[in-house]
mmCIF file with all atom_site columns, C-alpha atoms in Angstrom:
data_model
loop_
_atom_site.group_PDB
_atom_site.id
_atom_site.type_symbol
_atom_site.label_atom_id
_atom_site.label_alt_id
_atom_site.label_comp_id
_atom_site.label_asym_id
_atom_site.label_entity_id
_atom_site.label_seq_id
_atom_site.pdbx_PDB_ins_code
_atom_site.Cartn_x
_atom_site.Cartn_y
_atom_site.Cartn_z
_atom_site.occupancy
_atom_site.B_iso_or_equiv
_atom_site.pdbx_formal_charge
_atom_site.auth_seq_id
_atom_site.auth_comp_id
_atom_site.auth_asym_id
_atom_site.auth_atom_id
_atom_site.pdbx_PDB_model_num
ATOM 1   C CA . ASP A 1 1   ? 5.448   -18.202 56.329 1.00 0.00 ? 1   ASP A CA 1
ATOM 2   C CA . SER A 1 2   ? 2.234   -19.331 54.858 1.00 0.00 ? 2   SER A CA 1
ATOM 3   C CA . GLY A 1 3   ? 0.853   -15.399 54.019 1.00 0.00 ? 3   GLY A CA 1
ATOM 4   C CA . VAL A 1 4   ? -2.194  -15.913 55.927 1.00 0.00 ? 4   VAL A CA 1
ATOM 5   C CA . THR A 1 5   ? -1.908  -13.637 59.129 1.00 0.00 ? 5   THR A CA 1
ATOM 6   C CA . GLN A 1 6   ? -4.055  -14.167 62.262 1.00 0.00 ? 6   GLN A CA 1
ATOM 7   C CA . THR A 1 7   ? -4.576  -11.942 65.208 1.00 0.00 ? 7   THR A CA 1
ATOM 8   C CA . PRO A 1 8   ? -4.444  -12.392 68.139 1.00 0.00 ? 8   PRO A CA 1
ATOM 9   C CA . LYS A 1 9   ? -2.401  -14.983 68.849 1.00 0.00 ? 9   LYS A CA 1
ATOM 10  C CA . HIS A 1 10  ? -3.660  -15.628 72.168 1.00 0.00 ? 10  HIS A CA 1
ATOM 11  C CA . LEU A 1 11  ? -7.145  -14.923 73.920 1.00 0.00 ? 11  LEU A CA 1
ATOM 12  C CA . ILE A 1 12  ? -7.764  -15.594 77.501 1.00 0.00 ? 12  ILE A CA 1
ATOM 13  C CA . THR A 1 13  ? -11.811 -14.732 78.702 1.00 0.00 ? 13  THR A CA 1
ATOM 14  C CA . ALA A 1 14  ? -14.522 -15.713 80.836 1.00 0.00 ? 14  ALA A CA 1
ATOM 15  C CA . THR A 1 15  ? -17.520 -17.552 80.508 1.00 0.00 ? 15  THR A CA 1
ATOM 16  C CA . GLY A 1 16  ? -20.172 -15.951 78.884 1.00 0.00 ? 16  GLY A CA 1
ATOM 17  C CA . GLN A 1 17  ? -18.418 -12.959 77.092 1.00 0.00 ? 17  GLN A CA 1
ATOM 18  C CA . ARG A 1 18  ? -17.802 -12.455 73.423 1.00 0.00 ? 18  ARG A CA 1
ATOM 19  C CA . VAL A 1 19  ? -14.652 -12.527 71.168 1.00 0.00 ? 19  VAL A CA 1
ATOM 20  C CA . THR A 1 20  ? -13.660 -11.767 67.748 1.00 0.00 ? 20  THR A CA 1
ATOM 21  C CA . LEU A 1 21  ? -10.878 -13.314 65.752 1.00 0.00 ? 21  LEU A CA 1
ATOM 22  C CA . ARG A 1 22  ? -9.454  -11.891 62.899 1.00 0.00 ? 22  ARG A CA 1
ATOM 23  C CA . CYS A 1 23  ? -7.804  -13.160 59.934 1.00 0.00 ? 23  CYS A CA 1
ATOM 24  C CA . SER A 1 24  ? -5.853  -11.830 56.871 1.00 0.00 ? 24  SER A CA 1
ATOM 25  C CA . PRO A 1 25  ? -5.544  -14.331 53.831 1.00 0.00 ? 25  PRO A CA 1
ATOM 26  C CA . ARG A 1 26  ? -2.778  -14.624 51.517 1.00 0.00 ? 26  ARG A CA 1
ATOM 27  C CA . SER A 1 27  ? -2.626  -11.948 48.797 1.00 0.00 ? 27  SER A CA 1
ATOM 28  C CA . GLY A 1 28  ? -4.751  -13.170 45.919 1.00 0.00 ? 28  GLY A CA 1
ATOM 29  C CA . ASP A 1 29  ? -6.835  -15.541 47.588 1.00 0.00 ? 29  ASP A CA 1
ATOM 30  C CA . LEU A 1 30  ? -10.669 -14.995 47.508 1.00 0.00 ? 30  LEU A CA 1
ATOM 31  C CA . SER A 1 31  ? -11.569 -17.723 49.857 1.00 0.00 ? 31  SER A CA 1
ATOM 32  C CA . VAL A 1 32  ? -11.227 -17.840 53.859 1.00 0.00 ? 32  VAL A CA 1
ATOM 33  C CA . TYR A 1 33  ? -11.957 -21.016 55.859 1.00 0.00 ? 33  TYR A CA 1
ATOM 34  C CA . TRP A 1 34  ? -12.351 -20.990 59.920 1.00 0.00 ? 34  TRP A CA 1
ATOM 35  C CA . TYR A 1 35  ? -11.468 -24.166 61.412 1.00 0.00 ? 35  TYR A CA 1
ATOM 36  C CA . GLN A 1 36  ? -11.645 -25.212 65.399 1.00 0.00 ? 36  GLN A CA 1
ATOM 37  C CA . GLN A 1 37  ? -9.334  -28.017 66.808 1.00 0.00 ? 37  GLN A CA 1
ATOM 38  C CA . SER A 1 38  ? -10.002 -29.275 70.100 1.00 0.00 ? 38  SER A CA 1
ATOM 39  C CA . LEU A 1 39  ? -8.729  -32.065 71.793 1.00 0.00 ? 39  LEU A CA 1
ATOM 40  C CA . ASP A 1 40  ? -12.274 -33.779 72.019 1.00 0.00 ? 40  ASP A CA 1
ATOM 41  C CA . GLN A 1 41  ? -13.501 -32.657 68.669 1.00 0.00 ? 41  GLN A CA 1
ATOM 42  C CA . GLY A 1 42  ? -10.163 -32.986 66.588 1.00 0.00 ? 42  GLY A CA 1
ATOM 43  C CA . LEU A 1 43  ? -9.921  -30.671 63.434 1.00 0.00 ? 43  LEU A CA 1
ATOM 44  C CA . GLN A 1 44  ? -13.834 -29.316 62.018 1.00 0.00 ? 44  GLN A CA 1
ATOM 45  C CA . PHE A 1 45  ? -14.566 -27.101 59.425 1.00 0.00 ? 45  PHE A CA 1
ATOM 46  C CA . LEU A 1 46  ? -16.814 -24.409 60.878 1.00 0.00 ? 46  LEU A CA 1
ATOM 47  C CA . ILE A 1 47  ? -17.279 -22.405 57.879 1.00 0.00 ? 47  ILE A CA 1
ATOM 48  C CA . GLN A 1 48  ? -16.220 -20.736 53.976 1.00 0.00 ? 48  GLN A CA 1
ATOM 49  C CA . TYR A 1 49  ? -16.420 -17.641 52.690 1.00 0.00 ? 49  TYR A CA 1
ATOM 50  C CA . TYR A 1 50  ? -15.918 -16.516 48.921 1.00 0.00 ? 50  TYR A CA 1
ATOM 51  C CA . ASN A 1 51  ? -15.266 -13.489 47.930 1.00 0.00 ? 51  ASN A CA 1
ATOM 52  C CA . GLY A 1 52  ? -17.431 -11.829 50.732 1.00 0.00 ? 52  GLY A CA 1
ATOM 53  C CA . GLU A 1 53  ? -20.367 -14.977 50.383 1.00 0.00 ? 53  GLU A CA 1
ATOM 54  C CA . GLU A 1 54  ? -21.111 -17.673 52.415 1.00 0.00 ? 54  GLU A CA 1
ATOM 55  C CA . ARG A 1 55  ? -19.945 -20.723 50.869 1.00 0.00 ? 55  ARG A CA 1
ATOM 56  C CA . ALA A 1 56  ? -20.306 -23.412 53.176 1.00 0.00 ? 56  ALA A CA 1
ATOM 57  C CA . LYS A 1 57  ? -21.145 -24.332 56.897 1.00 0.00 ? 57  LYS A CA 1
ATOM 58  C CA . GLY A 1 58  ? -19.821 -26.834 58.906 1.00 0.00 ? 58  GLY A CA 1
ATOM 59  C CA . ASN A 1 59  ? -20.224 -27.475 62.565 1.00 0.00 ? 59  ASN A CA 1
ATOM 60  C CA . ILE A 1 60  ? -20.528 -24.185 63.561 1.00 0.00 ? 60  ILE A CA 1
ATOM 61  C CA . LEU A 1 61  ? -22.663 -23.346 66.827 1.00 0.00 ? 61  LEU A CA 1
ATOM 62  C CA . GLU A 1 62  ? -25.360 -20.698 66.812 1.00 0.00 ? 62  GLU A CA 1
ATOM 63  C CA . ARG A 1 63  ? -23.656 -18.550 69.366 1.00 0.00 ? 63  ARG A CA 1
ATOM 64  C CA . PHE A 1 64  ? -20.613 -18.151 66.215 1.00 0.00 ? 64  PHE A CA 1
ATOM 65  C CA . SER A 1 65  ? -20.824 -16.221 63.513 1.00 0.00 ? 65  SER A CA 1
ATOM 66  C CA . ALA A 1 66  ? -18.485 -14.857 60.728 1.00 0.00 ? 66  ALA A CA 1
ATOM 67  C CA . GLN A 1 67  ? -18.093 -12.769 57.834 1.00 0.00 ? 67  GLN A CA 1
ATOM 68  C CA . GLN A 1 68  ? -15.500 -11.270 55.151 1.00 0.00 ? 68  GLN A CA 1
ATOM 69  C CA . PHE A 1 69  ? -15.472 -8.284  54.204 1.00 0.00 ? 69  PHE A CA 1
ATOM 70  C CA . PRO A 1 70  ? -14.911 -6.556  50.608 1.00 0.00 ? 70  PRO A CA 1
ATOM 71  C CA . ASP A 1 71  ? -11.236 -6.118  51.796 1.00 0.00 ? 71  ASP A CA 1
ATOM 72  C CA . LEU A 1 72  ? -11.360 -9.847  51.859 1.00 0.00 ? 72  LEU A CA 1
ATOM 73  C CA . HIS A 1 73  ? -10.174 -10.333 55.822 1.00 0.00 ? 73  HIS A CA 1
ATOM 74  C CA . SER A 1 74  ? -12.795 -12.286 57.691 1.00 0.00 ? 74  SER A CA 1
ATOM 75  C CA . GLU A 1 75  ? -13.576 -12.303 61.372 1.00 0.00 ? 75  GLU A CA 1
ATOM 76  C CA . LEU A 1 76  ? -15.149 -15.057 63.408 1.00 0.00 ? 76  LEU A CA 1
ATOM 77  C CA . ASN A 1 77  ? -17.524 -13.824 66.559 1.00 0.00 ? 77  ASN A CA 1
ATOM 78  C CA . LEU A 1 78  ? -17.727 -15.954 69.329 1.00 0.00 ? 78  LEU A CA 1
ATOM 79  C CA . SER A 1 79  ? -20.448 -14.961 71.842 1.00 0.00 ? 79  SER A CA 1
ATOM 80  C CA . SER A 1 80  ? -21.845 -16.430 75.085 1.00 0.00 ? 80  SER A CA 1
ATOM 81  C CA . LEU A 1 81  ? -18.563 -18.115 75.508 1.00 0.00 ? 81  LEU A CA 1
ATOM 82  C CA . GLU A 1 82  ? -18.649 -21.513 77.032 1.00 0.00 ? 82  GLU A CA 1
ATOM 83  C CA . LEU A 1 83  ? -15.796 -23.519 78.593 1.00 0.00 ? 83  LEU A CA 1
ATOM 84  C CA . GLY A 1 84  ? -16.145 -26.130 75.950 1.00 0.00 ? 84  GLY A CA 1
ATOM 85  C CA . ASP A 1 85  ? -15.241 -23.405 73.329 1.00 0.00 ? 85  ASP A CA 1
ATOM 86  C CA . SER A 1 86  ? -11.544 -23.452 74.574 1.00 0.00 ? 86  SER A CA 1
ATOM 87  C CA . ALA A 1 87  ? -9.746  -24.366 71.348 1.00 0.00 ? 87  ALA A CA 1
ATOM 88  C CA . LEU A 1 88  ? -7.214  -23.159 68.805 1.00 0.00 ? 88  LEU A CA 1
ATOM 89  C CA . TYR A 1 89  ? -9.474  -21.602 65.847 1.00 0.00 ? 89  TYR A CA 1
ATOM 90  C CA . PHE A 1 90  ? -7.861  -21.739 62.398 1.00 0.00 ? 90  PHE A CA 1
ATOM 91  C CA . CYS A 1 91  ? -8.124  -19.657 59.661 1.00 0.00 ? 91  CYS A CA 1
ATOM 92  C CA . ALA A 1 92  ? -7.117  -20.973 56.343 1.00 0.00 ? 92  ALA A CA 1
ATOM 93  C CA . SER A 1 93  ? -6.978  -19.304 52.750 1.00 0.00 ? 93  SER A CA 1
ATOM 94  C CA . SER A 1 94  ? -6.983  -20.711 49.011 1.00 0.00 ? 94  SER A CA 1
ATOM 95  C CA . VAL A 1 95  ? -7.379  -18.951 45.494 1.00 0.00 ? 95  VAL A CA 1
ATOM 96  C CA . GLY A 1 96  ? -10.810 -20.255 44.221 1.00 0.00 ? 96  GLY A CA 1
ATOM 97  C CA . ALA A 1 97  ? -13.316 -21.648 46.112 1.00 0.00 ? 97  ALA A CA 1
ATOM 98  C CA . VAL A 1 98  ? -12.992 -25.352 44.985 1.00 0.00 ? 98  VAL A CA 1
ATOM 99  C CA . ASN A 1 99  ? -10.495 -27.923 44.297 1.00 0.00 ? 99  ASN A CA 1
ATOM 100 C CA . GLN A 1 100 ? -7.919  -25.705 46.037 1.00 0.00 ? 100 GLN A CA 1
ATOM 101 C CA . PRO A 1 101 ? -5.413  -26.529 48.203 1.00 0.00 ? 101 PRO A CA 1
ATOM 102 C CA . GLN A 1 102 ? -5.667  -24.408 51.483 1.00 0.00 ? 102 GLN A CA 1
ATOM 103 C CA . HIS A 1 103 ? -2.951  -22.619 53.432 1.00 0.00 ? 103 HIS A CA 1
ATOM 104 C CA . PHE A 1 104 ? -3.336  -22.181 57.176 1.00 0.00 ? 104 PHE A CA 1
ATOM 105 C CA . GLY A 1 105 ? -2.366  -19.514 59.331 1.00 0.00 ? 105 GLY A CA 1
ATOM 106 C CA . ASP A 1 106 ? -0.783  -19.881 62.898 1.00 0.00 ? 106 ASP A CA 1
ATOM 107 C CA . GLY A 1 107 ? -4.151  -20.104 64.906 1.00 0.00 ? 107 GLY A CA 1
ATOM 108 C CA . THR A 1 108 ? -5.676  -18.323 67.610 1.00 0.00 ? 108 THR A CA 1
ATOM 109 C CA . ARG A 1 109 ? -5.327  -20.023 70.993 1.00 0.00 ? 109 ARG A CA 1
ATOM 110 C CA . LEU A 1 110 ? -8.814  -19.462 72.976 1.00 0.00 ? 110 LEU A CA 1
ATOM 111 C CA . SER A 1 111 ? -9.004  -19.649 76.372 1.00 0.00 ? 111 SER A CA 1
ATOM 112 C CA . ILE A 1 112 ? -11.895 -19.746 78.544 1.00 0.00 ? 112 ILE A CA 1
ATOM 113 C CA . LEU A 1 113 ? -11.922 -19.310 82.115 1.00 0.00 ? 113 LEU A CA 1
ATOM 114 C CA . ALA B 2 1   ? -20.560 -39.636 54.929 1.00 0.00 ? 1   ALA B CA 1
ATOM 115 C CA . GLN B 2 2   ? -17.169 -39.137 54.493 1.00 0.00 ? 2   GLN B CA 1
ATOM 116 C CA . SER B 2 3   ? -14.163 -39.945 56.817 1.00 0.00 ? 3   SER B CA 1
ATOM 117 C CA . VAL B 2 4   ? -10.505 -40.204 57.478 1.00 0.00 ? 4   VAL B CA 1
ATOM 118 C CA . THR B 2 5   ? -8.652  -42.268 59.895 1.00 0.00 ? 5   THR B CA 1
ATOM 119 C CA . GLN B 2 6   ? -5.601  -42.499 61.065 1.00 0.00 ? 6   GLN B CA 1
ATOM 120 C CA . LEU B 2 7   ? -5.364  -45.318 63.500 1.00 0.00 ? 7   LEU B CA 1
ATOM 121 C CA . ASP B 2 8   ? -1.884  -44.617 64.998 1.00 0.00 ? 8   ASP B CA 1
ATOM 122 C CA . SER B 2 9   ? -2.735  -41.696 67.164 1.00 0.00 ? 9   SER B CA 1
ATOM 123 C CA . GLN B 2 10  ? 1.108   -41.668 68.226 1.00 0.00 ? 10  GLN B CA 1
ATOM 124 C CA . VAL B 2 11  ? 4.297   -43.474 66.710 1.00 0.00 ? 11  VAL B CA 1
ATOM 125 C CA . PRO B 2 12  ? 7.551   -43.598 68.045 1.00 0.00 ? 12  PRO B CA 1
ATOM 126 C CA . VAL B 2 13  ? 10.565  -44.162 65.955 1.00 0.00 ? 13  VAL B CA 1
ATOM 127 C CA . PHE B 2 14  ? 14.316  -43.644 66.142 1.00 0.00 ? 14  PHE B CA 1
ATOM 128 C CA . GLU B 2 15  ? 16.227  -41.426 64.166 1.00 0.00 ? 15  GLU B CA 1
ATOM 129 C CA . GLU B 2 16  ? 17.613  -42.371 60.717 1.00 0.00 ? 16  GLU B CA 1
ATOM 130 C CA . ALA B 2 17  ? 14.827  -45.101 60.803 1.00 0.00 ? 17  ALA B CA 1
ATOM 131 C CA . PRO B 2 18  ? 12.150  -45.256 57.898 1.00 0.00 ? 18  PRO B CA 1
ATOM 132 C CA . VAL B 2 19  ? 8.564   -44.582 59.138 1.00 0.00 ? 19  VAL B CA 1
ATOM 133 C CA . GLU B 2 20  ? 4.728   -44.985 57.622 1.00 0.00 ? 20  GLU B CA 1
ATOM 134 C CA . LEU B 2 21  ? 1.986   -43.198 58.861 1.00 0.00 ? 21  LEU B CA 1
ATOM 135 C CA . ARG B 2 22  ? -1.141  -44.878 57.987 1.00 0.00 ? 22  ARG B CA 1
ATOM 136 C CA . CYS B 2 23  ? -4.156  -43.094 56.533 1.00 0.00 ? 23  CYS B CA 1
ATOM 137 C CA . ASN B 2 24  ? -7.622  -44.702 55.211 1.00 0.00 ? 24  ASN B CA 1
ATOM 138 C CA . TYR B 2 25  ? -10.512 -42.604 53.957 1.00 0.00 ? 25  TYR B CA 1
ATOM 139 C CA . SER B 2 26  ? -14.017 -43.317 53.312 1.00 0.00 ? 26  SER B CA 1
ATOM 140 C CA . SER B 2 27  ? -15.741 -41.457 50.505 1.00 0.00 ? 27  SER B CA 1
ATOM 141 C CA . SER B 2 28  ? -18.567 -42.232 47.979 1.00 0.00 ? 28  SER B CA 1
ATOM 142 C CA . VAL B 2 29  ? -17.398 -39.930 45.831 1.00 0.00 ? 29  VAL B CA 1
ATOM 143 C CA . SER B 2 30  ? -13.672 -38.694 44.072 1.00 0.00 ? 30  SER B CA 1
ATOM 144 C CA . VAL B 2 31  ? -11.832 -36.980 46.501 1.00 0.00 ? 31  VAL B CA 1
ATOM 145 C CA . TYR B 2 32  ? -8.563  -35.423 46.887 1.00 0.00 ? 32  TYR B CA 1
ATOM 146 C CA . LEU B 2 33  ? -6.248  -36.028 49.914 1.00 0.00 ? 33  LEU B CA 1
ATOM 147 C CA . PHE B 2 34  ? -3.911  -34.195 51.787 1.00 0.00 ? 34  PHE B CA 1
ATOM 148 C CA . TRP B 2 35  ? -1.226  -34.660 54.144 1.00 0.00 ? 35  TRP B CA 1
ATOM 149 C CA . TYR B 2 36  ? -0.508  -31.584 56.524 1.00 0.00 ? 36  TYR B CA 1
ATOM 150 C CA . VAL B 2 37  ? 1.916   -31.273 59.298 1.00 0.00 ? 37  VAL B CA 1
ATOM 151 C CA . GLN B 2 38  ? 1.516   -29.310 62.555 1.00 0.00 ? 38  GLN B CA 1
ATOM 152 C CA . TYR B 2 39  ? 4.875   -28.519 64.465 1.00 0.00 ? 39  TYR B CA 1
ATOM 153 C CA . PRO B 2 40  ? 4.465   -27.220 67.947 1.00 0.00 ? 40  PRO B CA 1
ATOM 154 C CA . ASN B 2 41  ? 2.685   -24.181 68.885 1.00 0.00 ? 41  ASN B CA 1
ATOM 155 C CA . GLN B 2 42  ? 2.601   -23.579 64.506 1.00 0.00 ? 42  GLN B CA 1
ATOM 156 C CA . GLY B 2 43  ? -0.590  -23.720 62.059 1.00 0.00 ? 43  GLY B CA 1
ATOM 157 C CA . LEU B 2 44  ? -0.809  -26.493 59.517 1.00 0.00 ? 44  LEU B CA 1
ATOM 158 C CA . GLN B 2 45  ? 1.977   -27.109 56.741 1.00 0.00 ? 45  GLN B CA 1
ATOM 159 C CA . LEU B 2 46  ? 0.807   -28.651 53.576 1.00 0.00 ? 46  LEU B CA 1
ATOM 160 C CA . LEU B 2 47  ? 3.201   -31.530 53.203 1.00 0.00 ? 47  LEU B CA 1
ATOM 161 C CA . LEU B 2 48  ? 2.075   -32.953 49.940 1.00 0.00 ? 48  LEU B CA 1
ATOM 162 C CA . LYS B 2 49  ? -1.630  -33.529 47.954 1.00 0.00 ? 49  LYS B CA 1
ATOM 163 C CA . TYR B 2 50  ? -2.966  -35.961 45.723 1.00 0.00 ? 50  TYR B CA 1
ATOM 164 C CA . LEU B 2 51  ? -5.099  -34.408 43.237 1.00 0.00 ? 51  LEU B CA 1
ATOM 165 C CA . SER B 2 52  ? -4.850  -36.822 40.221 1.00 0.00 ? 52  SER B CA 1
ATOM 166 C CA . GLY B 2 53  ? -2.257  -38.650 38.032 1.00 0.00 ? 53  GLY B CA 1
ATOM 167 C CA . SER B 2 54  ? 0.983   -40.714 39.910 1.00 0.00 ? 54  SER B CA 1
ATOM 168 C CA . THR B 2 55  ? -0.492  -42.118 42.462 1.00 0.00 ? 55  THR B CA 1
ATOM 169 C CA . LEU B 2 56  ? 2.934   -41.833 43.880 1.00 0.00 ? 56  LEU B CA 1
ATOM 170 C CA . VAL B 2 57  ? 3.572   -38.204 45.045 1.00 0.00 ? 57  VAL B CA 1
ATOM 171 C CA . LYS B 2 58  ? 6.306   -36.536 46.793 1.00 0.00 ? 58  LYS B CA 1
ATOM 172 C CA . GLY B 2 59  ? 6.197   -33.667 48.781 1.00 0.00 ? 59  GLY B CA 1
ATOM 173 C CA . ILE B 2 60  ? 8.543   -31.467 51.052 1.00 0.00 ? 60  ILE B CA 1
ATOM 174 C CA . ASN B 2 61  ? 11.244  -32.544 53.383 1.00 0.00 ? 61  ASN B CA 1
ATOM 175 C CA . GLY B 2 62  ? 11.592  -36.059 51.878 1.00 0.00 ? 62  GLY B CA 1
ATOM 176 C CA . PHE B 2 63  ? 8.149   -36.932 52.420 1.00 0.00 ? 63  PHE B CA 1
ATOM 177 C CA . GLU B 2 64  ? 5.909   -39.203 49.788 1.00 0.00 ? 64  GLU B CA 1
ATOM 178 C CA . ALA B 2 65  ? 2.483   -41.073 49.816 1.00 0.00 ? 65  ALA B CA 1
ATOM 179 C CA . GLU B 2 66  ? 0.818   -43.340 47.921 1.00 0.00 ? 66  GLU B CA 1
ATOM 180 C CA . PHE B 2 67  ? -2.710  -42.921 46.638 1.00 0.00 ? 67  PHE B CA 1
ATOM 181 C CA . ASN B 2 68  ? -4.531  -46.697 46.699 1.00 0.00 ? 68  ASN B CA 1
ATOM 182 C CA . LYS B 2 69  ? -8.242  -46.272 45.798 1.00 0.00 ? 69  LYS B CA 1
ATOM 183 C CA . SER B 2 70  ? -8.916  -50.071 46.068 1.00 0.00 ? 70  SER B CA 1
ATOM 184 C CA . GLN B 2 71  ? -7.502  -49.726 49.668 1.00 0.00 ? 71  GLN B CA 1
ATOM 185 C CA . THR B 2 72  ? -9.053  -46.409 49.889 1.00 0.00 ? 72  THR B CA 1
ATOM 186 C CA . SER B 2 73  ? -5.694  -45.528 51.404 1.00 0.00 ? 73  SER B CA 1
ATOM 187 C CA . PHE B 2 74  ? -3.129  -42.711 51.554 1.00 0.00 ? 74  PHE B CA 1
ATOM 188 C CA . HIS B 2 75  ? -0.158  -43.583 53.972 1.00 0.00 ? 75  HIS B CA 1
ATOM 189 C CA . LEU B 2 76  ? 2.898   -41.317 54.269 1.00 0.00 ? 76  LEU B CA 1
ATOM 190 C CA . ARG B 2 77  ? 6.442   -42.627 54.170 1.00 0.00 ? 77  ARG B CA 1
ATOM 191 C CA . LYS B 2 78  ? 9.956   -41.329 54.945 1.00 0.00 ? 78  LYS B CA 1
ATOM 192 C CA . PRO B 2 79  ? 12.929  -43.267 54.294 1.00 0.00 ? 79  PRO B CA 1
ATOM 193 C CA . SER B 2 80  ? 14.780  -41.762 57.114 1.00 0.00 ? 80  SER B CA 1
ATOM 194 C CA . VAL B 2 81  ? 13.479  -39.619 59.902 1.00 0.00 ? 81  VAL B CA 1
ATOM 195 C CA . HIS B 2 82  ? 15.335  -36.753 61.919 1.00 0.00 ? 82  HIS B CA 1
ATOM 196 C CA . ILE B 2 83  ? 14.579  -35.038 65.408 1.00 0.00 ? 83  ILE B CA 1
ATOM 197 C CA . SER B 2 84  ? 13.297  -32.161 63.380 1.00 0.00 ? 84  SER B CA 1
ATOM 198 C CA . ASP B 2 85  ? 10.334  -34.592 62.034 1.00 0.00 ? 85  ASP B CA 1
ATOM 199 C CA . THR B 2 86  ? 8.790   -34.622 65.373 1.00 0.00 ? 86  THR B CA 1
ATOM 200 C CA . ALA B 2 87  ? 5.414   -33.430 65.003 1.00 0.00 ? 87  ALA B CA 1
ATOM 201 C CA . GLU B 2 88  ? 1.831   -33.834 64.050 1.00 0.00 ? 88  GLU B CA 1
ATOM 202 C CA . TYR B 2 89  ? 0.655   -35.133 61.001 1.00 0.00 ? 89  TYR B CA 1
ATOM 203 C CA . PHE B 2 90  ? -2.808  -34.828 59.320 1.00 0.00 ? 90  PHE B CA 1
ATOM 204 C CA . CYS B 2 91  ? -4.633  -36.642 56.830 1.00 0.00 ? 91  CYS B CA 1
ATOM 205 C CA . ALA B 2 92  ? -7.061  -35.037 55.188 1.00 0.00 ? 92  ALA B CA 1
ATOM 206 C CA . LEU B 2 93  ? -9.512  -35.395 52.513 1.00 0.00 ? 93  LEU B CA 1
ATOM 207 C CA . GLN B 2 94  ? -11.409 -32.808 50.122 1.00 0.00 ? 94  GLN B CA 1
ATOM 208 C CA . ASN B 2 95  ? -14.422 -33.408 47.621 1.00 0.00 ? 95  ASN B CA 1
ATOM 209 C CA . TYR B 2 96  ? -13.648 -33.427 43.938 1.00 0.00 ? 96  TYR B CA 1
ATOM 210 C CA . GLY B 2 97  ? -15.635 -30.837 42.194 1.00 0.00 ? 97  GLY B CA 1
ATOM 211 C CA . GLY B 2 98  ? -17.949 -30.236 44.704 1.00 0.00 ? 98  GLY B CA 1
ATOM 212 C CA . ALA B 2 99  ? -19.769 -27.360 45.852 1.00 0.00 ? 99  ALA B CA 1
ATOM 213 C CA . THR B 2 100 ? -17.066 -26.966 48.569 1.00 0.00 ? 100 THR B CA 1
ATOM 214 C CA . ASN B 2 101 ? -13.358 -26.648 49.680 1.00 0.00 ? 101 ASN B CA 1
ATOM 215 C CA . LYS B 2 102 ? -13.954 -27.927 53.075 1.00 0.00 ? 102 LYS B CA 1
ATOM 216 C CA . LEU B 2 103 ? -11.562 -30.183 54.039 1.00 0.00 ? 103 LEU B CA 1
ATOM 217 C CA . ILE B 2 104 ? -12.186 -33.496 56.374 1.00 0.00 ? 104 ILE B CA 1
ATOM 218 C CA . PHE B 2 105 ? -9.382  -33.975 58.764 1.00 0.00 ? 105 PHE B CA 1
ATOM 219 C CA . GLY B 2 106 ? -8.644  -37.576 60.458 1.00 0.00 ? 106 GLY B CA 1
ATOM 220 C CA . THR B 2 107 ? -7.265  -37.153 64.124 1.00 0.00 ? 107 THR B CA 1
ATOM 221 C CA . GLY B 2 108 ? -3.351  -37.088 63.884 1.00 0.00 ? 108 GLY B CA 1
ATOM 222 C CA . THR B 2 109 ? -0.673  -38.840 64.405 1.00 0.00 ? 109 THR B CA 1
ATOM 223 C CA . LEU B 2 110 ? 2.266   -37.631 66.453 1.00 0.00 ? 110 LEU B CA 1
ATOM 224 C CA . LEU B 2 111 ? 5.660   -38.791 65.147 1.00 0.00 ? 111 LEU B CA 1
ATOM 225 C CA . ALA B 2 112 ? 7.877   -39.011 68.151 1.00 0.00 ? 112 ALA B CA 1
ATOM 226 C CA . VAL B 2 113 ? 11.764  -39.395 66.970 1.00 0.00 ? 113 VAL B CA 1
ATOM 227 C CA . GLN B 2 114 ? 13.907  -40.364 69.147 1.00 0.00 ? 114 GLN B CA 1
ATOM 228 C CA . PRO B 2 115 ? 18.150  -39.695 69.327 1.00 0.00 ? 115 PRO B CA 1
#
């Protein structure tokens, strides 16, 4: 058990809809990361937050947004969903913002019908 | 641009045989290197990491990896595999001293251990 909790484990929805994925980092970790794992793109970094502030952005679509709350949990919001958004979305956390190993949750599997 | 290449998408091997999973990277700056394992329907688990110091690093479950700067490689090895080692293995890099901690992953290698 990595200590990183992601909910829900599975999500099935339709095109055009909006969903929210939730992540609780390990106790004591201030940094949260979101990654997308898909068959065609592999594992791609989306965004990083550190202590409530956005730290780095990767290949995150404009339809996607995230935030980290004062209690350090994070949410990834995906809107106007398309079939291609079907993927496994991972959250990871680390103690600091740089030079730290990351610990991953079990992911949320998003299926768009 | 930085990148990680795992040339082997799948490596079949018999139980108790040795295995090597190859990883090459490209970066103009110093990097940290990692191997993660993903068991079916699970998240990514850190196997081992190279941060600095000895180029031979040992990880969990009997795995080890060797950092070779001149060949820009970080190959993963295990002298004797078990059925339970069947999983997807990902090599990843992270900028040393960069402004972000993001990981850049390879495409993964499926290790298929056969009895």
